[in-house]
Amino acid sequence: MNVYSIVLYLHIVGALLLFVAMGIEFVAVSRLRSAGTAEQARDWLSVLGSIRVIGPVALVAILVPGLYMAATSAGWEGWNILALVAMVGMAALAGSNAARMPAIGRSIGPLRGPLPPEARARLRDRIMWSSILTRIGIGLGVVLLMTAKPDLVGSIVALVVFAAAGAAVAFATSGTAPGSTEPRGLERAS
Ligand code: HEM
């Protein structure tokens, strides 16, 4: 076991933690979308709190070893430069969800029992749903960059396709089924 393999191990642990954080956010956002009472909404909002710890730890564990490997042995190439760009995009999308949480928390805060329609509409915010699914798509795209190491153009195409696939899944599943007020699609499966 040499230094490189330890650094790569830490980098992969960071990547795993990133997917743990996105998995938690996916389940919490999907359950918030179908929450019927203030108590359910509060429970799922509190689950999101764990991401505030796991997310930054994952970010540091990916970036520090990733930058080290790129700077020392792997070299700067299209795939790792694009991975950095992808991480900035993912951070911006994560920030847009984080920025919505205080207002959602305040709107649920004093309520008890069944949620009023305005609160349910806020919990079904399509941007929140699109943000997490697009990030999962981008994250899977970055794993492809890391393993296949395409050139610059191939890396751009791969990231655009994966991000678009995540956004398309979000678009297809963000509405309500015809004749129903309940959300349809992926979020009901979690
Ligand atoms: C979402 C972000 C990222 C994820 C999920 C991720 C995931 C991975 C995975 C799974 C590997 C192992 C691939 C293999 O051994 O075949 C890897 C390797 C690597 N990653 Fe990342 N990575 C991310 C971001 C980055 C960034 C931003 C950089 C550069 C600044 C980077 C640089 C590297 C390097 C240099 C390797 C070693 C490649 C090799 O030795 O073959 N990664 N990454």
mmCIF file of C-alpha atoms in Angstrom, residues 63-167:
data_model
loop_
_atom_site.group_PDB
_atom_site.id
_atom_site.type_symbol
_atom_site.label_atom_id
_atom_site.label_comp_id
_atom_site.label_asym_id
_atom_site.label_seq_id
_atom_site.Cartn_x
_atom_site.Cartn_y
_atom_site.Cartn_z
ATOM 1 C CA LEU A 63 -11.540 17.513 -3.134
ATOM 2 C CA VAL A 64 -8.338 17.339 -1.079
ATOM 3 C CA PRO A 65 -7.246 13.857 -2.297
ATOM 4 C CA GLY A 66 -8.650 14.563 -5.814
ATOM 5 C CA LEU A 67 -6.604 17.762 -6.159
ATOM 6 C CA TYR A 68 -3.544 16.004 -4.709
ATOM 7 C CA MET A 69 -3.777 13.093 -7.186
ATOM 8 C CA ALA A 70 -4.387 15.419 -10.138
ATOM 9 C CA ALA A 71 -1.488 17.688 -9.163
ATOM 10 C CA THR A 72 1.047 14.938 -8.386
ATOM 11 C CA SER A 73 0.534 11.923 -10.627
ATOM 12 C CA ALA A 74 -2.693 11.779 -12.626
ATOM 13 C CA GLY A 75 -2.099 15.186 -14.270
ATOM 14 C CA TRP A 76 -4.677 17.813 -15.244
ATOM 15 C CA GLU A 77 -6.841 16.433 -18.020
ATOM 16 C CA GLY A 78 -10.333 16.989 -19.396
ATOM 17 C CA TRP A 79 -11.988 14.424 -17.115
ATOM 18 C CA ASN A 80 -10.687 15.783 -13.802
ATOM 19 C CA ILE A 81 -11.054 19.456 -14.822
ATOM 20 C CA LEU A 82 -14.675 18.735 -15.788
ATOM 21 C CA ALA A 83 -15.160 16.877 -12.484
ATOM 22 C CA LEU A 84 -14.179 20.081 -10.686
ATOM 23 C CA VAL A 85 -16.652 22.081 -12.791
ATOM 24 C CA ALA A 86 -19.316 19.446 -12.029
ATOM 25 C CA MET A 87 -18.647 19.812 -8.310
ATOM 26 C CA VAL A 88 -19.164 23.570 -8.510
ATOM 27 C CA GLY A 89 -22.469 22.941 -10.329
ATOM 28 C CA MET A 90 -23.519 20.363 -7.726
ATOM 29 C CA ALA A 91 -22.646 22.765 -4.883
ATOM 30 C CA ALA A 92 -24.766 25.513 -6.500
ATOM 31 C CA LEU A 93 -27.735 23.126 -6.875
ATOM 32 C CA ALA A 94 -27.291 21.938 -3.263
ATOM 33 C CA GLY A 95 -27.174 25.577 -2.134
ATOM 34 C CA SER A 96 -30.469 26.321 -3.875
ATOM 35 C CA ASN A 97 -32.159 23.584 -1.802
ATOM 36 C CA ALA A 98 -30.428 24.637 1.426
ATOM 37 C CA ALA A 99 -31.607 28.218 0.843
ATOM 38 C CA ARG A 100 -35.236 27.052 0.658
ATOM 39 C CA MET A 101 -35.210 25.123 3.935
ATOM 40 C CA PRO A 102 -35.486 28.032 6.448
ATOM 41 C CA ALA A 103 -38.636 29.362 4.727
ATOM 42 C CA ILE A 104 -40.139 25.855 4.631
ATOM 43 C CA GLY A 105 -39.287 25.348 8.310
ATOM 44 C CA ARG A 106 -40.924 28.668 9.226
ATOM 45 C CA SER A 107 -44.078 27.863 7.242
ATOM 46 C CA ILE A 108 -44.465 24.504 9.057
ATOM 47 C CA GLY A 109 -43.179 25.746 12.437
ATOM 48 C CA PRO A 110 -46.280 26.390 14.551
ATOM 49 C CA LEU A 111 -48.663 24.110 12.621
ATOM 50 C CA ARG A 112 -50.215 20.897 13.921
ATOM 51 C CA GLY A 113 -52.200 18.207 12.108
ATOM 52 C CA PRO A 114 -53.161 18.326 8.403
ATOM 53 C CA LEU A 115 -51.170 20.816 6.347
ATOM 54 C CA PRO A 116 -52.962 23.695 4.604
ATOM 55 C CA PRO A 117 -52.758 23.732 0.768
ATOM 56 C CA GLU A 118 -50.150 26.561 0.696
ATOM 57 C CA ALA A 119 -47.781 24.588 2.937
ATOM 58 C CA ARG A 120 -48.251 21.407 0.842
ATOM 59 C CA ALA A 121 -47.569 23.391 -2.332
ATOM 60 C CA ARG A 122 -44.345 24.759 -0.812
ATOM 61 C CA LEU A 123 -43.222 21.227 0.118
ATOM 62 C CA ARG A 124 -43.770 20.096 -3.473
ATOM 63 C CA ASP A 125 -41.458 22.771 -4.878
ATOM 64 C CA ARG A 126 -40.350 21.384 -8.264
ATOM 65 C CA ILE A 127 -36.966 23.106 -8.031
ATOM 66 C CA MET A 128 -36.086 21.131 -4.873
ATOM 67 C CA TRP A 129 -37.013 17.860 -6.566
ATOM 68 C CA SER A 130 -35.140 18.759 -9.777
ATOM 69 C CA SER A 131 -32.084 19.876 -7.794
ATOM 70 C CA ILE A 132 -31.546 16.547 -6.044
ATOM 71 C CA LEU A 133 -32.278 14.379 -9.099
ATOM 72 C CA THR A 134 -30.036 16.489 -11.360
ATOM 73 C CA ARG A 135 -27.233 16.244 -8.784
ATOM 74 C CA ILE A 136 -27.589 12.457 -8.620
ATOM 75 C CA GLY A 137 -27.345 12.415 -12.441
ATOM 76 C CA ILE A 138 -24.235 14.626 -12.404
ATOM 77 C CA GLY A 139 -22.668 12.518 -9.615
ATOM 78 C CA LEU A 140 -23.132 9.331 -11.659
ATOM 79 C CA GLY A 141 -21.663 11.159 -14.658
ATOM 80 C CA VAL A 142 -18.583 12.116 -12.635
ATOM 81 C CA VAL A 143 -18.090 8.454 -11.646
ATOM 82 C CA LEU A 144 -18.032 7.664 -15.385
ATOM 83 C CA LEU A 145 -15.403 10.410 -15.931
ATOM 84 C CA MET A 146 -13.296 8.976 -13.095
ATOM 85 C CA THR A 147 -13.383 5.418 -14.450
ATOM 86 C CA ALA A 148 -13.379 5.893 -18.268
ATOM 87 C CA LYS A 149 -11.357 9.170 -18.290
ATOM 88 C CA PRO A 150 -12.711 10.516 -21.586
ATOM 89 C CA ASP A 151 -11.112 13.526 -23.305
ATOM 90 C CA LEU A 152 -12.442 17.072 -22.799
ATOM 91 C CA VAL A 153 -15.242 16.815 -25.368
ATOM 92 C CA GLY A 154 -16.249 13.334 -24.213
ATOM 93 C CA SER A 155 -16.307 14.566 -20.601
ATOM 94 C CA ILE A 156 -18.538 17.531 -21.478
ATOM 95 C CA VAL A 157 -20.921 15.299 -23.459
ATOM 96 C CA ALA A 158 -21.067 12.709 -20.639
ATOM 97 C CA LEU A 159 -21.827 15.334 -17.982
ATOM 98 C CA VAL A 160 -24.473 17.076 -20.110
ATOM 99 C CA VAL A 161 -26.180 13.734 -20.872
ATOM 100 C CA PHE A 162 -26.155 12.602 -17.211
ATOM 101 C CA ALA A 163 -27.363 16.005 -15.919
ATOM 102 C CA ALA A 164 -30.110 16.101 -18.570
ATOM 103 C CA ALA A 165 -31.172 12.537 -17.663
ATOM 104 C CA GLY A 166 -31.506 13.532 -13.983
ATOM 105 C CA ALA A 167 -33.466 16.661 -14.895
#
